[in-house]
Coordinates of C-alpha atoms in Angstrom, one line a residue:
X1 CA -17.3 -46.3 -25.5
X2 CA -19.2 -43.7 -23.4
X3 CA -19.4 -40.2 -24.6
X4 CA -17.6 -37.4 -22.7
X5 CA -20.9 -35.5 -22.3
X6 CA -21.4 -31.8 -22.9
X7 CA -18.0 -30.7 -21.7
X8 CA -15.7 -29.0 -24.2
X9 CA -12.3 -30.6 -24.8
X10 CA -9.2 -28.8 -23.5
X11 CA -5.6 -29.8 -24.0
X12 CA -6.6 -33.0 -26.0
X13 CA -8.8 -34.4 -23.3
X14 CA -12.6 -34.1 -23.0
X15 CA -13.5 -32.0 -20.0
X16 CA -15.7 -33.7 -17.5
X17 CA -19.3 -32.3 -17.3
X18 CA -20.0 -30.3 -14.2
X19 CA -22.3 -32.2 -11.8
X20 CA -25.9 -31.0 -11.8
X21 CA -25.7 -30.0 -8.1
X22 CA -22.6 -27.9 -8.8
X23 CA -24.3 -26.2 -11.7
X24 CA -27.3 -25.4 -9.5
X25 CA -25.0 -24.0 -6.8
X26 CA -23.3 -21.8 -9.4
X27 CA -26.6 -20.5 -10.8
X28 CA -27.9 -19.8 -7.3
X29 CA -24.8 -17.9 -6.2
X30 CA -24.8 -15.8 -9.4
X31 CA -28.4 -14.9 -8.8
X32 CA -27.8 -14.0 -5.2
X33 CA -24.5 -12.2 -5.7
X34 CA -24.4 -10.8 -9.3
X35 CA -21.8 -8.2 -8.5
X36 CA -19.2 -10.7 -7.3
X37 CA -16.4 -11.8 -9.7
X38 CA -15.9 -15.3 -8.5
X39 CA -12.6 -15.7 -10.4
X40 CA -11.1 -12.8 -8.4
X41 CA -13.0 -13.2 -5.1
X42 CA -14.4 -16.7 -4.8
X43 CA -17.5 -17.2 -2.6
X44 CA -17.4 -19.6 0.3
X45 CA -18.7 -23.0 -0.9
X46 CA -17.5 -25.4 1.9
X47 CA -15.5 -25.6 5.1
X48 CA -11.7 -25.5 4.7
X49 CA -9.9 -28.8 5.6
X50 CA -6.7 -26.7 6.1
X51 CA -8.2 -24.0 8.3
X52 CA -9.7 -26.0 11.2
X53 CA -8.7 -27.3 14.7
X54 CA -7.7 -30.9 14.9
X55 CA -10.8 -31.8 16.9
X56 CA -13.0 -31.0 13.9
X57 CA -13.9 -33.7 11.4
X58 CA -15.3 -33.0 7.9
X59 CA -17.3 -35.1 5.5
X60 CA -19.9 -35.0 2.7
X61 CA -17.9 -32.6 0.5
X62 CA -16.6 -30.7 3.5
X63 CA -20.1 -29.5 4.3
X64 CA -20.7 -31.7 7.4
X65 CA -18.8 -30.9 10.6
X66 CA -18.6 -33.3 13.5
X67 CA -16.7 -33.1 16.8
X68 CA -14.1 -35.7 17.6
X69 CA -12.4 -34.3 20.7
X70 CA -12.7 -35.0 24.4
X71 CA -15.1 -32.3 25.3
X72 CA -14.1 -32.0 29.0
X73 CA -14.1 -28.2 29.2
X74 CA -13.8 -25.0 27.1
X75 CA -10.2 -25.8 26.3
X76 CA -11.5 -28.6 24.1
X77 CA -13.5 -26.3 21.9
X78 CA -12.8 -26.4 18.1
X79 CA -13.8 -24.3 15.1
X80 CA -13.5 -24.4 11.4
X81 CA -13.6 -21.6 8.8
X82 CA -14.9 -21.6 5.3
X83 CA -12.6 -21.8 2.3
X84 CA -12.9 -18.1 1.5
X85 CA -13.8 -14.8 3.2
X86 CA -17.1 -13.1 2.3
X87 CA -16.5 -10.8 -0.7
X88 CA -17.3 -7.1 -0.2
X89 CA -19.1 -7.0 -3.5
X90 CA -21.8 -9.3 -2.1
X91 CA -23.5 -6.4 -0.4
X92 CA -25.6 -8.9 1.6
X93 CA -24.3 -12.4 2.3
X94 CA -26.2 -15.3 3.9
X95 CA -25.5 -18.9 4.9
X96 CA -27.3 -21.5 7.0
X97 CA -26.3 -24.3 9.3
X98 CA -28.6 -27.2 10.2
X99 CA -28.1 -28.9 13.6
X100 CA -28.0 -32.6 12.8
X101 CA -27.2 -33.5 16.4
X102 CA -26.7 -31.3 19.5
X103 CA -24.5 -34.1 21.0
X104 CA -23.9 -34.3 24.7
X105 CA -24.3 -30.6 25.7
X106 CA -25.1 -28.6 22.6
X107 CA -22.1 -26.2 23.1
X108 CA -22.2 -25.0 19.5
X109 CA -21.4 -21.6 18.0
X110 CA -22.3 -20.2 14.6
X111 CA -20.8 -17.0 13.3
X112 CA -17.9 -15.3 11.7
X113 CA -14.1 -14.8 12.3
X114 CA -11.2 -13.2 10.6
X115 CA -8.2 -15.1 9.2
X116 CA -5.8 -16.0 12.0
X117 CA -8.3 -16.0 14.9
X118 CA -7.6 -18.9 17.3
X119 CA -9.6 -22.0 16.2
X120 CA -9.2 -23.7 19.6
X121 CA -12.2 -21.6 20.7
X122 CA -15.8 -21.1 19.9
X123 CA -16.6 -18.2 17.5
X124 CA -17.1 -15.0 19.4
X125 CA -14.7 -15.5 22.2
X126 CA -11.7 -13.7 20.6
X127 CA -11.1 -10.4 18.9
X128 CA -12.5 -10.2 15.3
X129 CA -14.7 -13.2 16.1
X130 CA -18.5 -13.2 16.4
X131 CA -20.8 -16.0 17.4
X132 CA -24.4 -17.1 18.4
X133 CA -24.3 -20.0 20.8
X134 CA -26.9 -22.8 21.1
X135 CA -26.6 -23.7 24.7
X136 CA -27.6 -20.3 26.2
X137 CA -28.8 -18.3 23.1
X138 CA -26.2 -15.6 23.8
X139 CA -24.3 -13.6 21.3
X140 CA -20.5 -13.2 21.7
X141 CA -18.8 -10.2 20.2
X142 CA -15.0 -10.6 20.5
X143 CA -15.4 -11.4 24.2
X144 CA -15.7 -14.4 26.4
X145 CA -18.7 -12.7 28.0
X146 CA -22.0 -13.2 26.1
X147 CA -25.0 -11.0 25.8
X148 CA -28.7 -12.2 25.8
X149 CA -29.7 -12.4 22.1
X150 CA -32.1 -15.2 21.0
X151 CA -33.5 -18.6 21.9
X152 CA -31.4 -21.7 22.3
X153 CA -31.1 -24.1 19.4
X154 CA -30.9 -27.9 19.3
X155 CA -31.2 -30.9 17.0
X156 CA -33.3 -30.2 13.9
X157 CA -33.0 -26.4 14.0
X158 CA -31.7 -24.4 11.1
X159 CA -29.7 -21.3 12.1
X160 CA -28.9 -18.7 9.4
X161 CA -26.3 -15.9 9.5
X162 CA -26.7 -12.8 7.4
X163 CA -23.9 -10.3 7.0
X164 CA -25.0 -6.9 5.7
X165 CA -21.9 -5.3 4.2
X166 CA -23.8 -2.1 3.4
X167 CA -24.1 -1.1 7.0
X168 CA -21.7 -3.6 8.5
X169 CA -24.2 -5.5 10.7
X170 CA -25.1 -9.1 11.2
X171 CA -28.3 -10.8 12.2
X172 CA -29.3 -14.4 12.7
X173 CA -32.4 -16.4 11.7
X174 CA -33.9 -19.5 13.4
X175 CA -36.0 -21.8 11.2
X176 CA -36.6 -19.0 8.7
X177 CA -37.4 -16.2 11.2
X178 CA -35.1 -13.2 11.8
X179 CA -33.9 -12.8 15.4
X180 CA -32.8 -9.1 14.9
X181 CA -29.4 -7.4 14.8
X182 CA -26.7 -9.2 16.7
X183 CA -23.5 -7.3 15.8
X184 CA -22.7 -3.9 14.4
X185 CA -19.5 -2.2 13.1
X186 CA -18.2 -5.5 11.6
X187 CA -14.8 -5.5 9.9
X188 CA -14.2 -6.7 6.4
X189 CA -12.9 -10.0 5.2
X190 CA -14.7 -12.3 7.7
X191 CA -15.1 -16.0 7.2
X192 CA -18.2 -18.1 8.0
X193 CA -17.3 -20.1 11.0
X194 CA -18.8 -22.8 13.2
X195 CA -17.5 -24.2 16.5
X196 CA -18.3 -27.4 18.5
X197 CA -17.2 -28.5 22.0
X198 CA -18.8 -31.8 23.1
X199 CA -18.9 -35.3 21.6
X200 CA -21.7 -36.1 19.3
X201 CA -22.2 -32.6 17.9
X202 CA -22.8 -32.6 14.1
X203 CA -23.9 -29.7 11.8
X204 CA -24.4 -29.4 8.1
X205 CA -23.7 -26.1 6.2
X206 CA -25.7 -24.7 3.3
X207 CA -23.7 -22.1 1.3
X208 CA -26.3 -22.1 -1.5
X209 CA -26.2 -25.8 -2.3
X210 CA -29.9 -26.0 -1.4
X211 CA -32.7 -23.3 -1.2
X212 CA -32.5 -21.4 2.1
X213 CA -35.2 -21.7 4.8
X214 CA -35.1 -17.9 5.3
X215 CA -36.2 -15.8 2.3
X216 CA -33.0 -14.0 1.9
X217 CA -33.9 -12.8 -1.6
X218 CA -36.9 -10.9 -0.3
X219 CA -34.6 -9.2 2.3
X220 CA -32.1 -8.3 -0.5
X221 CA -35.0 -6.8 -2.6
X222 CA -36.0 -4.6 0.4
X223 CA -32.5 -3.2 0.6
X224 CA -32.4 -2.6 -3.2
X225 CA -35.6 -0.6 -3.0
X226 CA -34.2 1.3 0.0
X227 CA -31.0 2.2 -1.7
X228 CA -32.7 3.2 -5.0
X229 CA -35.1 5.4 -3.1
X230 CA -32.2 7.1 -1.3
X231 CA -30.4 7.8 -4.6
X232 CA -33.6 9.3 -6.1
X233 CA -34.2 11.5 -3.1
X234 CA -30.7 12.9 -3.1
X235 CA -31.0 16.7 -3.9
X236 CA -28.5 16.7 -6.7
X237 CA -30.6 18.8 -9.1
X238 CA -30.6 22.0 -6.9
X239 CA -26.8 21.8 -6.4
X240 CA -25.7 20.4 -9.7
X241 CA -23.1 23.1 -10.3
X242 CA -21.7 22.8 -6.8
X243 CA -21.3 19.0 -7.2
X244 CA -19.7 19.3 -10.6
X245 CA -17.2 21.8 -9.3
X246 CA -16.4 19.5 -6.4
X247 CA -15.9 16.5 -8.7
X248 CA -13.7 18.6 -11.0
X249 CA -11.6 19.7 -8.1
X250 CA -11.2 16.1 -6.9
X251 CA -10.0 15.0 -10.4
X252 CA -7.7 18.0 -10.7
X253 CA -6.2 17.5 -7.3
X254 CA -5.5 13.9 -8.0
X255 CA -3.8 14.7 -11.3
X256 CA -1.7 17.4 -9.7
X257 CA -0.8 15.3 -6.7
X258 CA 0.6 12.5 -8.8
X259 CA 2.4 14.8 -11.2
X260 CA 0.3 14.2 -14.3
X261 CA 1.1 17.6 -15.6
X262 CA -0.1 17.4 -19.3
X263 CA -3.4 15.7 -18.3
X264 CA -4.0 18.2 -15.5
X265 CA -3.4 21.1 -17.9
X266 CA -5.7 19.6 -20.5
X267 CA -8.4 18.9 -17.9
X268 CA -8.2 22.4 -16.5
X269 CA -8.6 23.8 -20.0
X270 CA -11.6 21.7 -20.8
X271 CA -13.4 22.4 -17.5
X272 CA -12.3 26.1 -17.4
X273 CA -10.7 25.7 -14.0
X274 CA -7.3 26.7 -12.7
X275 CA -4.5 24.7 -11.4
X276 CA -3.2 25.9 -8.0
X277 CA 0.3 24.7 -8.6
X278 CA 2.7 25.9 -11.3
X279 CA 3.7 23.5 -14.0
X280 CA 7.3 23.8 -13.2
X281 CA 6.6 22.8 -9.6
X282 CA 4.6 19.8 -10.7
X283 CA 7.4 18.7 -13.0
X284 CA 9.9 19.2 -10.2
X285 CA 7.9 16.9 -8.0
X286 CA 7.5 14.4 -10.8
X287 CA 11.3 14.5 -11.4
X288 CA 12.0 13.8 -7.7
X289 CA 9.4 11.0 -7.6
X290 CA 11.1 9.3 -10.7
X291 CA 14.5 9.5 -9.0
X292 CA 13.1 7.7 -5.8
X293 CA 11.3 5.1 -7.9
X294 CA 14.5 4.5 -9.9
X295 CA 16.4 3.8 -6.7
X296 CA 18.4 7.0 -7.0
X297 CA 17.5 8.3 -3.6
X298 CA 20.6 10.3 -3.0
X299 CA 19.9 12.4 -6.1
X300 CA 16.2 12.8 -4.9
X301 CA 17.4 14.1 -1.5
X302 CA 19.7 16.6 -3.1
X303 CA 17.1 17.8 -5.6
X304 CA 14.6 18.2 -2.7
X305 CA 17.1 20.3 -0.7
X306 CA 17.9 22.4 -3.8
X307 CA 14.2 23.0 -4.8
X308 CA 12.5 23.0 -1.4
X309 CA 15.0 24.4 1.2
X310 CA 14.3 23.5 4.8
X311 CA 11.8 20.8 4.0
X312 CA 13.9 17.9 5.2
X313 CA 15.3 19.9 8.1
X314 CA 11.8 20.4 9.4
X315 CA 10.9 16.7 8.7
X316 CA 13.6 14.7 10.4
X317 CA 11.5 11.5 10.3
X318 CA 11.2 11.8 6.5
X319 CA 14.9 12.6 6.2
X320 CA 15.8 9.5 8.2
X321 CA 13.4 7.3 6.1
X322 CA 15.0 8.6 2.9
X323 CA 18.5 7.9 4.2
X324 CA 17.6 4.4 5.3
X325 CA 16.1 3.8 1.8
X326 CA 19.3 5.2 0.2
X327 CA 21.4 2.7 2.2
X328 CA 19.1 -0.1 0.9
X329 CA 19.6 1.2 -2.6
X330 CA 23.3 1.2 -2.1
X331 CA 23.1 -2.5 -1.2
X332 CA 21.0 -2.9 -4.3
X333 CA 23.7 -1.1 -6.4
X334 CA 21.2 1.4 -7.8
X335 CA 21.9 4.5 -5.8
X336 CA 24.3 6.9 -7.5
X337 CA 26.6 7.0 -4.5
X338 CA 27.8 3.5 -5.4
X339 CA 27.0 3.5 -9.1
X340 CA 29.5 6.3 -9.7
X341 CA 32.3 3.9 -8.9
X342 CA 31.5 1.7 -12.0
X343 CA 31.8 2.4 -15.7
X344 CA 28.6 3.9 -17.1
X345 CA 27.5 5.1 -20.5
X346 CA 27.4 8.9 -21.3
X347 CA 23.6 8.7 -21.4
X348 CA 23.5 7.2 -17.9
X349 CA 25.9 9.9 -16.7
X350 CA 23.8 12.7 -18.0
X351 CA 20.4 11.2 -17.5
X352 CA 19.6 13.6 -14.7
X353 CA 20.6 17.3 -15.3
X354 CA 22.3 19.2 -12.5
X355 CA 20.0 19.8 -9.5
X356 CA 20.3 23.6 -9.5
X357 CA 18.8 23.8 -13.0
X358 CA 15.7 22.0 -11.8
X359 CA 14.5 25.1 -10.0
X360 CA 13.1 28.1 -11.9
X361 CA 14.6 30.2 -9.1
X362 CA 18.1 29.3 -10.2
X363 CA 17.5 30.1 -13.8
X364 CA 20.6 30.4 -16.0
X365 CA 22.9 31.6 -13.2
X366 CA 23.7 28.2 -12.0
X367 CA 24.0 26.9 -15.5
X368 CA 27.3 28.6 -15.8
X369 CA 28.9 26.5 -13.1
X370 CA 31.3 24.0 -14.7
X371 CA 34.5 22.2 -13.9
X372 CA 37.6 24.3 -13.8
X373 CA 41.1 23.2 -12.9
X374 CA 43.0 20.0 -13.5
X375 CA 41.5 18.0 -10.6
X376 CA 38.9 15.4 -11.5
X377 CA 35.4 16.4 -10.5
X378 CA 33.9 14.8 -7.4
X379 CA 31.3 12.1 -7.8
X380 CA 28.2 13.2 -5.9
X381 CA 25.1 11.1 -6.4
X382 CA 26.3 9.9 -9.8
X383 CA 26.8 13.3 -11.5
X384 CA 29.6 15.8 -11.6
X385 CA 29.7 17.7 -8.3
X386 CA 31.2 21.2 -7.8
X387 CA 31.9 22.7 -4.4
X388 CA 30.5 26.1 -5.5
X389 CA 27.5 25.9 -3.3
X390 CA 26.8 24.4 0.1
X391 CA 23.4 23.8 1.7
X392 CA 23.1 24.3 5.4
X393 CA 21.5 21.6 7.5
X394 CA 21.0 21.2 11.2
X395 CA 21.7 17.5 10.9
X396 CA 25.1 15.8 10.2
X397 CA 25.4 15.5 6.5
X398 CA 26.1 12.2 4.8
X399 CA 29.1 12.6 2.5
X400 CA 29.5 12.0 -1.2
X401 CA 31.9 9.4 -2.3
X402 CA 35.0 11.6 -2.8
X403 CA 34.6 13.9 0.2
X404 CA 34.3 11.0 2.6
X405 CA 38.0 10.1 2.1
X406 CA 39.2 13.6 2.8
X407 CA 37.2 14.3 5.9
X408 CA 38.2 13.3 9.4
X409 CA 34.7 13.3 10.7
X410 CA 31.6 11.9 8.8
X411 CA 29.5 14.6 10.3
X412 CA 31.7 17.4 8.9
X413 CA 31.1 16.7 5.2
X414 CA 28.1 17.8 3.2
X415 CA 26.1 15.5 0.9
X416 CA 24.2 18.3 -0.7
X417 CA 26.8 19.9 -2.8
X418 CA 25.4 21.4 -6.0
X419 CA 25.7 19.4 -9.2
X420 CA 26.4 20.7 -12.6
X421 CA 26.3 19.5 -16.2
X422 CA 29.2 20.0 -18.6
X423 CA 30.1 23.5 -19.7
X424 CA 28.8 23.0 -23.2
X425 CA 25.3 22.3 -21.9
X426 CA 25.5 25.1 -19.5
X427 CA 26.5 27.6 -22.2
X428 CA 23.6 26.4 -24.3
X429 CA 21.2 27.0 -21.4
X430 CA 22.5 30.5 -20.7
X431 CA 22.1 31.6 -24.3
X432 CA 18.3 31.3 -24.0
X433 CA 15.8 33.3 -22.1
X434 CA 14.9 32.4 -18.6
X435 CA 11.5 31.2 -19.6
X436 CA 12.9 29.0 -22.4
X437 CA 15.5 27.6 -20.0
X438 CA 12.8 26.8 -17.4
X439 CA 10.7 25.0 -20.0
X440 CA 13.5 23.0 -21.5
X441 CA 14.9 22.0 -18.1
X442 CA 11.6 20.3 -17.2
X443 CA 11.9 17.9 -20.1
X444 CA 14.1 14.9 -19.5
X445 CA 16.0 13.9 -22.6
X446 CA 13.1 14.2 -25.0
X447 CA 10.8 12.2 -22.7
X448 CA 7.1 13.0 -23.1
X449 CA 4.4 12.5 -20.6
X450 CA 1.0 12.4 -22.3
X451 CA -1.5 11.5 -19.7
X452 CA 1.1 10.6 -17.2
X453 CA 2.8 7.8 -19.3
X454 CA 6.5 7.8 -20.0
X455 CA 6.6 7.1 -23.7
X456 CA 10.3 6.3 -24.4
X457 CA 10.7 3.5 -21.8
X458 CA 8.8 0.5 -20.6
X459 CA 7.7 2.4 -17.4
X460 CA 4.0 3.0 -17.0
X461 CA 2.2 5.1 -14.5
X462 CA -1.2 3.8 -13.7
X463 CA -3.5 5.0 -10.9
X464 CA -0.8 7.0 -9.3
X465 CA 1.6 4.0 -9.2
X466 CA 4.8 3.7 -11.1
X467 CA 5.8 0.3 -12.6
X468 CA 9.4 -0.3 -12.2
X469 CA 10.6 -2.0 -15.4
X470 CA 12.7 1.1 -16.3
X471 CA 12.7 4.7 -15.1
X472 CA 14.8 7.6 -16.3
X473 CA 17.1 5.7 -18.5
X474 CA 17.6 2.6 -20.7
X475 CA 21.1 1.9 -19.5
X476 CA 20.8 -1.8 -18.8
X477 CA 24.0 -1.9 -16.7
X478 CA 22.2 0.2 -14.1
X479 CA 19.2 -2.2 -13.6
X480 CA 19.6 -4.8 -10.9
X481 CA 17.6 -7.4 -12.7
X482 CA 19.7 -7.2 -15.9
X483 CA 22.8 -8.9 -14.3
X484 CA 23.0 -12.7 -14.4
X485 CA 24.0 -12.7 -10.8
X486 CA 23.3 -9.8 -8.4
X487 CA 26.2 -8.7 -6.2
X488 CA 26.4 -6.4 -3.2
X489 CA 26.8 -2.7 -4.4
X490 CA 27.2 -4.0 -7.9
X491 CA 30.2 -6.1 -7.0
X492 CA 32.5 -3.0 -6.7
X493 CA 34.9 -3.0 -3.7
X494 CA 35.1 0.8 -3.6
X495 CA 31.4 1.0 -3.7
X496 CA 31.1 -1.4 -0.8
X497 CA 33.5 0.7 1.3
X498 CA 31.4 3.7 0.5
X499 CA 28.3 1.9 1.6
X500 CA 29.9 1.0 4.9
X501 CA 31.0 4.6 5.4
X502 CA 27.5 5.8 4.6
X503 CA 26.1 3.3 7.2
X504 CA 28.4 4.8 9.9
X505 CA 27.1 8.2 9.0
X506 CA 23.5 7.0 9.1
X507 CA 24.2 5.6 12.6
X508 CA 25.5 9.1 13.7
X509 CA 22.3 10.7 12.3
X510 CA 20.2 8.2 14.2
X511 CA 22.0 9.0 17.4
X512 CA 21.6 12.7 17.0
X513 CA 17.8 12.4 16.3
X514 CA 17.5 10.2 19.4
X515 CA 19.2 12.9 21.5
X516 CA 17.0 15.7 20.1
X517 CA 13.7 14.0 19.9
X518 CA 14.0 10.9 22.2
X519 CA 13.9 7.3 21.3
X520 CA 12.0 6.3 18.2
X521 CA 11.2 2.6 17.8
X522 CA 10.3 3.1 14.1
X523 CA 13.7 4.6 13.4
X524 CA 15.4 1.8 15.3
X525 CA 13.6 -0.9 13.3
X526 CA 14.3 0.8 9.9
X527 CA 18.0 1.0 10.8
X528 CA 18.1 -2.6 12.0
X529 CA 16.3 -3.9 8.9
X530 CA 18.6 -2.0 6.6
X531 CA 21.8 -3.0 8.3
X532 CA 20.5 -6.6 8.5
X533 CA 20.9 -6.9 4.8
X534 CA 24.7 -7.1 5.3
X535 CA 24.5 -10.2 7.4
X536 CA 23.6 -12.4 4.4
X537 CA 25.7 -13.4 1.5
X538 CA 22.7 -13.1 -0.8
X539 CA 20.7 -10.1 0.5
X540 CA 18.0 -10.6 -2.2
X541 CA 17.1 -14.0 -0.9
X542 CA 17.1 -13.5 2.9
X543 CA 14.4 -13.0 5.5
X544 CA 14.7 -9.2 5.2
X545 CA 15.4 -9.2 1.4
X546 CA 11.9 -7.8 0.6
X547 CA 13.4 -4.4 1.3
X548 CA 15.3 -4.6 -2.0
X549 CA 12.1 -5.1 -4.0
X550 CA 11.5 -1.9 -6.1
X551 CA 7.9 -1.8 -4.9
X552 CA 9.2 -0.8 -1.5
X553 CA 10.3 2.5 -3.0
X554 CA 6.6 3.5 -3.5
X555 CA 5.8 4.4 0.2
X556 CA 8.9 6.4 0.5
X557 CA 8.1 8.2 -2.8
X558 CA 4.6 8.9 -1.6
X559 CA 5.7 10.3 1.8
X560 CA 8.2 12.7 0.1
X561 CA 5.7 13.9 -2.4
X562 CA 3.1 14.5 0.3
X563 CA 5.6 16.4 2.4
X564 CA 6.5 18.7 -0.6
X565 CA 2.8 19.4 -1.2
X566 CA 2.3 20.1 2.5
X567 CA 5.2 22.5 2.6
X568 CA 3.8 24.4 -0.4
X569 CA 0.4 24.8 1.3
X570 CA 2.0 25.8 4.6
X571 CA 4.9 28.0 3.7
X572 CA 3.0 31.2 2.5
X573 CA 0.8 31.2 5.6
X574 CA 3.9 30.9 7.9
X575 CA 5.8 33.6 6.1
X576 CA 2.7 35.9 6.4
X577 CA 2.2 35.3 10.1
X578 CA 5.9 35.5 11.0
X579 CA 7.3 38.2 8.8
X580 CA 9.7 40.1 11.1
X581 CA 9.1 37.8 14.0
X582 CA 12.2 35.5 13.5
X583 CA 10.1 32.6 14.6
X584 CA 10.5 30.2 11.5
X585 CA 12.7 27.7 13.3
X586 CA 10.2 27.2 16.2
X587 CA 7.4 26.7 13.8
X588 CA 9.5 24.3 11.8
X589 CA 10.1 22.2 14.9
X590 CA 6.4 22.3 15.7
X591 CA 5.7 20.6 12.4
X592 CA 8.0 17.7 13.1

């Protein structure tokens, strides 16, 4: 019985040894492109049998390309792309094509194209397509009109294509000699491509299977020396302090922007720098971000209105985006507007303290607000809502669940009523100093945020992105994936009615924005996509169901966070310029 060879057994079977030619290809590619992780970004090794026009035939390990069409005119052109795009980590990438036969007319093109470019064309004729043609020697850059570039090529010639990802240029070689720059300002993720047009045309590709005719390694060494020389000449020594300060500012700004309060404070202490934003403000933004990422957009909107008055009035596009997202979360059953109709645990009910207490400006005054009287408290965004404070908005407000039934007009009710915790909590808050209150209010149920990581849940915040396994609470009944079968609005009839009412109010808001600012195609699509979820019995598995994916909350969260930071930077200057001018509203409209 023959031995299995040098391969190592896996899963009970002896692994077949890698053919010598494949081993040589792997070694050559590693030597040429040492920075490329081929498990994550594979290098092109052959032409793709799936990404070609039907007039193209492949053979010899998908390295030989032959034309099998009619070849009557340019409509019979056919191209094929490589199996993978050129990885950015290559720095410099090179492949060669040998003309085995020029066929009847030699209408051949060698070059590059992006995924999705029409393959019923020669490379270079369409946008994001680039080619060097053999019949006339012209280069074609995303256009049917070529430019004089190099000599023609025919049977026996070897044409090379080099992509310089350092300066985004491309040059060709013929029989080992460079022909000079053909294209500049190339986009990323381009595929090696060849195109044929007349019968008898045959070409062979070399992606590293054989030594190249052109000395590409010498060209790579030239660029390595050039880059190393540029680095050495950089005048970092004379401006070391300045560069250090710039880097420290970049790191600090990143930490502050994403709400990594503890890390930002520690970094500022170590580097002896100052944080431009107060810790309470950073934690307020972090709180709002967590609400959005938990799908509790209604609460995030209310907290934003309480903490940053006028922000959403001056940003109607952002307000509309948030409201559309809130509707989607109602469908998901995660927004508090619909969750408040179902039974929830005390922890879930109190997982978000009353909005007024989030702001250091409210202090302990608002902490005294509590339920009085026999009537049951209204359910606003999933927490106890008291009608002791109204926010004023120029747009029709979208009602909370209880007030919607008592109002004759959806636009007459206010969704931003202040929330309060129970009176016991409020009295405890009021017995402490304002500073102690502000500090304690920023902590969410003994949650800790060392280096931006929420310790008491499975949520992790990495590189500024929240992972959505659990945010704010561990109440499994509130998580959409914990239910065996997901249902619209959590399967609650009253919640479904509330969602429909909210949708009507959202339509009213859309119409008002249209009257004030004109038609907005982005608004129209957002509204249509959100409402389209109701057309399917299973919204999670429908053509527009990707809206319900928690990852879709991230762009909304980022937009709201950026708007808050922009307002903080803009507001003092506006107040200074317009003190006594009564011109705030006009400036607010200007920022829209």
